[in-house]
Coordinates of C-alpha atoms and ligand atoms in Angstrom, one line a residue:
X1 CA 9.8 -24.5 -11.6
X2 CA 10.3 -28.0 -13.0
X3 CA 7.8 -29.8 -10.7
X4 CA 5.2 -27.1 -11.3
X5 CA 5.6 -27.3 -15.1
X6 CA 5.3 -31.0 -15.0
X7 CA 2.2 -31.1 -12.7
X8 CA 0.4 -28.1 -14.1
X9 CA 1.9 -26.7 -17.3
X10 CA -1.0 -24.2 -17.7
X11 CA -0.3 -22.5 -14.4
X12 CA 3.4 -22.8 -14.9
X13 CA 3.1 -21.0 -18.3
X14 CA 1.0 -18.2 -16.8
X15 CA 3.5 -17.7 -13.9
X16 CA 6.3 -17.6 -16.5
X17 CA 4.3 -15.1 -18.6
X18 CA 3.6 -12.9 -15.6
X19 CA 7.3 -12.9 -14.7
X20 CA 8.1 -11.8 -18.3
X21 CA 5.5 -9.1 -18.0
X22 CA 6.9 -7.8 -14.7
X23 CA 10.4 -7.8 -16.3
X24 CA 9.4 -6.0 -19.4
X25 CA 7.1 -3.3 -18.1
X26 CA 7.4 -0.1 -16.2
X27 CA 5.2 -0.8 -13.2
X28 CA 3.9 2.5 -11.7
X29 CA 1.1 1.1 -9.5
X30 CA 2.0 2.7 -6.1
X31 CA 0.9 -0.3 -4.1
X32 CA 3.0 -2.7 -6.0
X33 CA 6.6 -3.6 -5.8
X34 CA 9.2 -6.3 -6.5
X35 CA 10.2 -8.4 -3.4
X36 CA 13.7 -9.8 -3.0
X37 CA 14.6 -13.4 -3.9
X38 CA 14.9 -14.1 -0.2
X39 CA 11.3 -13.0 0.5
X40 CA 10.0 -15.1 -2.4
X41 CA 12.0 -18.1 -1.2
X42 CA 10.6 -17.8 2.3
X43 CA 7.0 -17.8 1.0
X44 CA 7.6 -21.0 -0.9
X45 CA 8.7 -23.1 2.0
X46 CA 7.3 -26.1 4.1
X47 CA 6.2 -23.6 6.7
X48 CA 3.1 -23.6 4.5
X49 CA 2.3 -27.2 5.9
X50 CA 1.9 -26.1 9.5
X51 CA -1.1 -25.2 11.6
X52 CA -0.4 -23.0 14.6
X53 CA -3.5 -21.3 16.0
X54 CA -2.6 -19.1 18.9
X55 CA 0.6 -17.1 19.6
X56 CA 4.2 -18.2 20.4
X57 CA 4.3 -20.2 23.6
X58 CA 0.4 -20.3 23.7
X59 CA -0.5 -22.6 20.8
X60 CA -3.5 -25.0 20.3
X61 CA -1.3 -27.4 18.3
X62 CA 1.9 -29.3 19.2
X63 CA 4.9 -29.4 16.9
X64 CA 5.6 -25.6 17.1
X65 CA 9.4 -26.0 17.8
X66 CA 10.3 -24.0 14.7
X67 CA 7.2 -21.9 14.1
X68 CA 7.3 -20.2 17.5
X69 CA 10.8 -18.7 16.9
X70 CA 9.8 -17.7 13.3
X71 CA 6.9 -15.7 14.6
X72 CA 8.9 -14.3 17.5
X73 CA 11.6 -13.1 15.1
X74 CA 9.0 -11.4 13.0
X75 CA 7.4 -9.7 16.0
X76 CA 10.8 -8.6 17.6
X77 CA 12.0 -7.2 14.2
X78 CA 8.7 -5.2 13.8
X79 CA 9.0 -3.8 17.3
X80 CA 12.6 -2.7 16.8
X81 CA 12.0 -1.3 13.3
X82 CA 8.9 0.7 14.1
X83 CA 9.7 1.4 17.8
X84 CA 6.4 0.0 19.1
X85 CA 5.5 -1.9 22.3
X86 CA 3.6 -4.6 20.5
X87 CA 3.2 -6.2 17.1
X88 CA 0.8 -8.8 15.7
X89 CA 2.1 -10.2 12.4
X90 CA -0.8 -12.6 11.8
X91 CA -3.4 -10.6 9.8
X92 CA -3.9 -12.2 6.4
X93 CA -3.9 -8.8 4.6
X94 CA -4.6 -5.1 5.2
X95 CA -8.4 -5.4 5.0
X96 CA -8.7 -8.2 7.7
X97 CA -6.1 -6.3 9.8
X98 CA -8.4 -3.2 9.8
X99 CA -11.5 -5.4 10.5
X100 CA -9.7 -6.7 13.6
X101 CA -9.3 -3.2 14.8
X102 CA -13.1 -2.7 14.6
X103 CA -13.6 -5.9 16.5
X104 CA -11.1 -4.8 19.2
X105 CA -12.7 -1.4 19.9
X106 CA -16.3 -1.1 18.4
X107 CA -19.7 -2.7 18.6
X108 CA -21.9 -2.9 15.5
X109 CA -23.5 0.4 14.8
X110 CA -20.7 2.5 16.5
X111 CA -19.3 5.4 14.6
X112 CA -16.0 5.2 12.6
X113 CA -14.5 8.2 10.9
X114 CA -12.1 7.9 8.0
X115 CA -11.2 9.6 4.7
X116 CA -13.8 9.1 2.0
X117 CA -12.8 6.6 -0.7
X118 CA -13.1 9.0 -3.6
X119 CA -10.9 11.5 -1.7
X120 CA -8.1 9.0 -1.3
X121 CA -9.3 6.9 1.7
X122 CA -9.6 3.1 1.8
X123 CA -12.7 1.0 1.6
X124 CA -12.1 -0.4 5.1
X125 CA -12.2 3.1 6.7
X126 CA -16.0 3.0 6.9
X127 CA -17.0 3.3 3.2
X128 CA -20.5 2.2 2.4
X129 CA -19.9 -0.8 0.1
X130 CA -17.5 -2.3 2.7
X131 CA -18.6 -4.3 5.7
X132 CA -17.0 -1.5 7.8
X133 CA -19.5 1.0 6.3
X134 CA -22.6 -1.2 6.6
X135 CA -22.0 -2.8 10.1
X136 CA -20.7 0.4 11.5
X137 CA -21.8 4.0 11.1
X138 CA -19.2 5.5 8.7
X139 CA -18.6 9.3 8.6
X140 CA -16.1 10.7 6.1
X141 CA -13.8 13.6 5.8
X142 CA -12.1 14.6 2.6
X143 CA -9.6 17.0 1.2
X144 CA -10.1 20.7 0.5
X145 CA -11.0 21.5 -3.1
X146 CA -8.6 24.4 -3.3
X147 CA -5.5 22.6 -1.9
X148 CA -6.2 18.9 -2.5
X149 CA -5.1 18.4 1.1
X150 CA -6.7 17.3 4.4
X151 CA -7.7 20.3 6.5
X152 CA -7.4 19.3 10.2
X153 CA -9.8 22.1 11.2
X154 CA -12.5 20.4 9.0
X155 CA -11.6 17.0 10.5
X156 CA -11.9 18.4 14.0
X157 CA -15.3 20.0 13.3
X158 CA -16.7 16.8 11.9
X159 CA -15.2 14.7 14.7
X160 CA -16.7 17.0 17.4
X161 CA -20.1 16.7 15.7
X162 CA -20.1 13.0 15.0
X163 CA -18.0 11.7 18.1
X164 CA -16.5 8.7 16.4
X165 CA -15.1 5.9 18.5
X166 CA -12.5 5.1 15.9
X167 CA -10.6 7.6 13.8
X168 CA -8.6 6.5 10.8
X169 CA -5.8 8.5 9.2
X170 CA -4.0 7.5 6.0
X171 CA -5.3 6.2 2.7
X172 CA -4.6 4.8 -0.7
X173 CA -4.3 7.9 -2.8
X174 CA -2.7 10.4 -0.5
X175 CA 0.3 12.2 -2.0
X176 CA 1.0 14.3 1.1
X177 CA 2.6 13.8 4.5
X178 CA 0.1 12.7 7.2
X179 CA 0.1 14.9 10.3
X180 CA -0.1 12.1 12.9
X181 CA 0.3 14.5 15.8
X182 CA -2.6 16.7 14.6
X183 CA -4.9 13.7 14.2
X184 CA -3.9 12.4 17.6
X185 CA -4.9 15.7 19.2
X186 CA -8.4 15.4 17.6
X187 CA -8.7 11.8 18.6
X188 CA -7.9 12.7 22.2
X189 CA -10.4 15.6 22.1
X190 CA -13.3 13.4 21.1
X191 CA -12.2 10.2 22.9
X192 CA -11.6 8.2 19.8
X193 CA -9.0 5.5 19.2
X194 CA -6.6 6.7 16.5
X195 CA -5.6 4.2 13.9
X196 CA -2.8 5.2 11.5
X197 CA -3.2 3.1 8.4
X198 CA 0.2 3.3 6.8
X199 CA -0.2 0.4 4.3
X200 CA 1.2 2.5 1.5
X201 CA 4.0 4.3 3.4
X202 CA 5.3 1.7 5.9
X203 CA 8.5 1.3 3.9
X204 CA 9.0 5.1 3.8
X205 CA 8.5 5.2 7.6
X206 CA 10.8 2.3 8.2
X207 CA 13.5 4.0 6.1
X208 CA 13.0 7.4 7.7
X209 CA 11.5 9.1 4.6
X210 CA 8.1 9.8 6.1
X211 CA 7.4 10.8 9.8
X212 CA 6.4 7.9 12.0
X213 CA 2.9 7.6 13.6
X214 CA 4.6 6.4 16.8
X215 CA 4.0 7.5 19.5
X216 CA 0.9 9.4 18.3
X217 CA -1.4 6.6 17.1
X218 CA -3.0 4.1 19.4
X219 CA -2.9 1.5 16.7
X220 CA -0.7 1.3 13.5
X221 CA -2.1 -0.9 10.8
X222 CA 0.0 -1.8 7.7
X223 CA 0.2 -4.2 4.9
X224 CA 3.6 -5.7 4.4
X225 CA 3.7 -5.9 0.6
X226 CA 3.7 -2.3 -0.6
X227 CA 6.7 0.1 0.1
X228 CA 7.8 -2.3 2.8
X229 CA 8.7 -4.9 0.1
X230 CA 7.5 -7.9 2.0
X231 CA 5.1 -10.7 1.2
X232 CA 1.3 -10.2 0.9
X233 CA 0.3 -9.8 4.5
X234 CA -0.2 -7.3 7.3
X235 CA 0.7 -6.2 10.8
X236 CA -1.0 -4.4 13.6
X237 CA 1.2 -2.5 16.0
X238 CA 0.1 -0.8 19.2
X239 CA 1.0 0.4 22.7
X240 CA 1.1 -2.2 25.5
X241 CA -2.3 -0.9 26.7
X242 CA -4.1 -2.2 23.6
X243 CA -2.0 -5.4 23.0
X244 CA -4.4 -7.9 24.5
X245 CA -7.4 -6.4 22.7
X246 CA -5.7 -6.4 19.3
X247 CA -4.3 -10.0 19.7
X248 CA -7.7 -11.4 20.8
X249 CA -9.4 -9.6 17.9
X250 CA -7.0 -11.2 15.3
X251 CA -7.2 -14.6 16.9
X252 CA -9.6 -16.0 17.9
X253 CA -11.8 -13.1 17.0
X254 CA -11.4 -13.0 13.3
X255 CA -8.9 -15.6 12.0
X256 CA -7.8 -19.2 12.5
X257 CA -4.3 -20.4 11.8
X258 CA -1.7 -17.9 10.8
X259 CA 0.0 -18.3 7.4
X260 CA 3.5 -19.3 8.7
X261 CA 5.2 -19.1 5.4
X262 CA 4.1 -15.5 5.1
X263 CA 5.2 -14.8 8.7
X264 CA 8.7 -16.1 7.8
X265 CA 8.8 -13.8 4.7
X266 CA 7.6 -10.9 6.8
X267 CA 10.5 -11.5 9.1
X268 CA 12.9 -11.5 6.2
X269 CA 11.5 -8.3 4.8
X270 CA 11.8 -6.6 8.2
X271 CA 15.4 -7.7 8.4
X272 CA 16.0 -6.2 5.0
X273 CA 14.1 -3.0 5.9
X274 CA 16.4 -2.4 8.9
X275 CA 19.5 -2.0 6.7
X276 CA 21.2 1.2 5.5
X277 CA 20.5 0.1 1.9
X278 CA 16.8 0.2 2.6
X279 CA 17.0 3.7 4.1
X280 CA 18.6 4.8 0.9
X281 CA 15.9 3.0 -1.1
X282 CA 13.1 4.7 0.9
X283 CA 14.6 8.1 0.3
X284 CA 15.2 7.3 -3.4
X285 CA 11.5 6.4 -3.8
X286 CA 10.6 9.9 -2.6
X287 CA 13.3 11.7 -4.7
X288 CA 12.0 9.8 -7.8
X289 CA 8.4 10.7 -7.1
X290 CA 9.3 14.4 -6.7
X291 CA 11.4 14.4 -9.9
X292 CA 8.6 12.6 -11.8
X293 CA 6.0 15.0 -10.5
X294 CA 8.1 18.0 -11.6
X295 CA 8.7 16.5 -15.0
X296 CA 5.0 15.8 -15.4
X297 CA 4.0 19.3 -14.3
X298 CA 6.4 20.7 -16.8
X299 CA 4.5 18.8 -19.5
X300 CA 1.2 20.3 -18.5
X301 CA -0.1 17.5 -16.2
X302 CA -2.2 18.7 -13.2
X303 CA -1.1 17.0 -10.0
X304 CA -3.7 16.8 -7.2
X305 CA -2.3 18.9 -4.3
X306 CA 0.3 20.3 -6.7
X307 CA 2.9 17.5 -6.2
X308 CA 4.0 14.9 -3.7
X309 CA 5.8 14.3 -0.4
X310 CA 5.9 10.6 -0.7
X311 CA 5.9 7.8 -3.3
X312 CA 2.6 8.6 -5.0
X313 CA 1.2 11.1 -7.6
X314 CA -2.5 11.6 -8.4
X315 CA -3.0 13.1 -11.8
X316 CA -6.1 14.9 -13.0
X317 CA -6.3 14.4 -16.7
X318 CA -9.2 16.7 -17.3
X319 CA -7.0 19.4 -18.8
X320 CA -5.5 16.7 -21.2
X321 CA -9.0 16.1 -22.6
X322 CA -9.0 12.4 -21.8
X323 CA -10.5 10.3 -19.0
X324 CA -8.4 8.2 -16.7
X325 CA -9.6 4.8 -18.0
X326 CA -8.7 5.2 -21.7
X327 CA -5.4 6.8 -20.7
X328 CA -4.6 3.9 -18.3
X329 CA -5.4 1.4 -21.0
X330 CA -3.2 3.1 -23.6
X331 CA -0.4 3.3 -21.1
X332 CA -0.8 -0.4 -20.4
X333 CA -0.5 -1.2 -24.1
X334 CA 2.7 0.9 -24.0
X335 CA 4.1 -1.3 -21.2
X336 CA 3.5 1.4 -18.5
X337 CA 1.2 0.0 -15.8
X338 CA -0.9 2.5 -13.8
X339 CA -4.4 2.5 -12.5
X340 CA -7.3 4.9 -13.3
X341 CA -8.4 6.7 -10.2
X342 CA -11.0 9.2 -9.0
X343 CA -9.6 12.6 -8.2
X344 CA -11.1 14.7 -5.3
X345 CA -14.5 16.2 -6.3
X346 CA -14.4 14.1 -9.5
X347 CA -17.4 14.9 -11.7
X348 CA -17.1 11.5 -13.4
X349 CA -18.1 8.1 -12.1
X350 CA -15.8 5.8 -10.0
X351 CA -15.6 3.2 -12.8
X352 CA -14.7 5.9 -15.4
X353 CA -13.0 8.6 -13.4
X354 CA -10.9 11.7 -14.3
X355 CA -7.5 10.6 -13.1
X356 CA -4.7 8.1 -12.9
X357 CA -2.6 7.2 -9.9
X358 CA 1.1 6.4 -10.2
X359 CA 4.0 5.7 -7.8
X360 CA 7.7 5.0 -7.8
X361 CA 8.3 2.1 -5.3
X362 CA 8.7 -0.6 -8.0
X363 CA 10.8 1.4 -10.5
X364 CA 13.1 2.4 -7.5
X365 CA 13.5 -1.3 -6.6
X366 CA 15.0 -1.7 -10.1
X367 CA 17.5 1.0 -9.6
X368 CA 16.0 3.9 -11.6
X369 CA 16.9 7.4 -10.2
X370 CA 15.9 11.0 -10.7
X371 CA 17.7 11.3 -14.0
X372 CA 15.3 8.7 -15.5
X373 CA 12.1 10.5 -14.5
X374 CA 12.0 13.0 -17.4
X375 CA 12.2 10.0 -19.7
X376 CA 9.3 8.4 -17.9
X377 CA 7.3 11.7 -18.0
X378 CA 7.9 12.0 -21.7
X379 CA 6.6 8.5 -22.3
X380 CA 3.5 9.2 -20.3
X381 CA 3.0 12.5 -22.1
X382 CA 3.4 10.9 -25.6
X383 CA 1.1 8.0 -24.8
X384 CA -1.7 10.1 -23.3
X385 CA -1.5 12.3 -26.4
X386 CA -1.5 9.3 -28.7
X387 CA -4.5 7.8 -26.8
X388 CA -6.5 10.9 -27.5
X389 CA -5.6 10.8 -31.2
X390 CA -5.8 7.0 -31.5
X391 CA -2.2 6.8 -32.7
X392 CA -1.2 3.2 -31.9
X393 CA 2.2 3.6 -33.6
X394 CA 3.4 5.9 -30.9
X395 CA 2.1 3.4 -28.3
X396 CA 4.1 0.6 -29.9
X397 CA 7.3 2.6 -30.2
X398 CA 7.1 3.6 -26.5
X399 CA 6.5 0.0 -25.6
X400 CA 9.8 -1.0 -27.3
X401 CA 11.7 1.9 -25.6
X402 CA 10.3 1.0 -22.2
X403 CA 11.5 -2.6 -22.7
X404 CA 15.0 -1.4 -23.6
X405 CA 15.3 0.6 -20.4
X406 CA 13.8 -2.2 -18.3
X407 CA 16.3 -4.7 -19.7
X408 CA 19.1 -2.5 -18.5
X409 CA 17.6 -2.5 -14.9
X410 CA 16.7 -6.1 -14.0
X411 CA 14.2 -6.4 -11.2
X412 CA 15.0 -8.3 -7.9
X413 CA 13.3 -11.6 -7.4
X414 CA 12.7 -12.6 -11.0
X415 CA 14.7 -15.8 -10.7
X416 CA 13.3 -17.7 -13.6
X417 CA 14.6 -15.2 -16.1
X418 CA 17.9 -14.7 -14.5
X419 CA 18.5 -18.5 -14.0
Ligands
PLP1 C1 -3.8 -1.6 0.5 C2 -4.5 -0.9 1.6 C3 -5.2 -1.7 2.5 C4 -5.7 -3.1 2.3 O1 -4.8 -4.0 2.0 P1 -5.2 -5.4 1.3 O2 -4.0 -6.2 1.6 O3 -5.4 -5.1 -0.1 O4 -6.5 -5.9 2.0 C5 -5.8 -1.1 3.6 N1 -5.6 0.2 3.9 C6 -4.8 1.0 3.0 C7 -4.6 2.5 3.3 C8 -4.3 0.4 1.9 O5 -3.6 1.2 1.0

């Protein structure tokens, strides 16, 4: 960090403060994680200095002697890990990856069907405020009010009525296993391309802790920075049939030069994800989420769908007589980082919804196990209760207790503090 602190002490100080914050806090945002030191090192390399529009062996720039093998390694590792015919590792992030899928298969105005954002879907699945919902005709399915789960009969009825060209499954606040085979059947029935957006659960799939969308989905879209524990980036994977369309859509359709330092870090993360240790990690994420869900339910918290099959819990705080936002803010003051979130059929507004969303990928990266989950649930319970009563003493006490536990479980990749 010495060059950075000399050149730009303001930024260096903020990076240092962020590292301290990530060390001291219990990070429960389900889309966040701690990457390994090796992944961080790969992102901070001279590969950043290169331009390489095109694909390995077919570049528009000379000087690709080292870049081509980097990208080829990333692609081959993705293919082996996810058992796919084809992988494109160039999308800058999950949203551009999804936009590339539209470009590959749709014309403006065509119909896309995905899960509604307030039901747990993602903006890029055709939601109105996103380009995908304004340039295309978005139709949305949800979850059942009584079960909190997707009902494939409802999805089929809507698909038969609306005849989408593209059908998305997956989302950002889905605590339950996705039935990829069931979605594939519906997609085939209506002639839609099925996209499995596994951004949140890619690491669980890689580690065998969630069923794979392969061979059911035509295209698998994923970010690389959530449970997969890689750098900020994305991948599109597909059958040989769609390989050309996907590649052309990413480049030159949507993007220019790939971020080669990110590609290298993706390759590193994929190598890590192919290990036995990572399989154990993926299963531990789920075991922790289930244990945390049980401990929260025992303390009177209402879990959407009644629990979880994966890394994520969606909590409806209505019964606790507090909204999601004040609860999330109090938890943040207590060193427990979550996000406020809509719950299905939320009577409140999206910017002030009824729930919070939590997940176990980051705490599992630090080595916490099932035995710690009742402690975590207790903290959440105490802080939510304190937030309702305006008791900042409890919040401060929990913050100190959280830091003590976090100190005992150092996070990977926080080199500055361990150095
Ligand atoms: C996170 C996420 C994305 C978008 O990823 P960004 O990298 O934030 O653009 C897309 N789809 C789903 C389901 C996600 O959870």
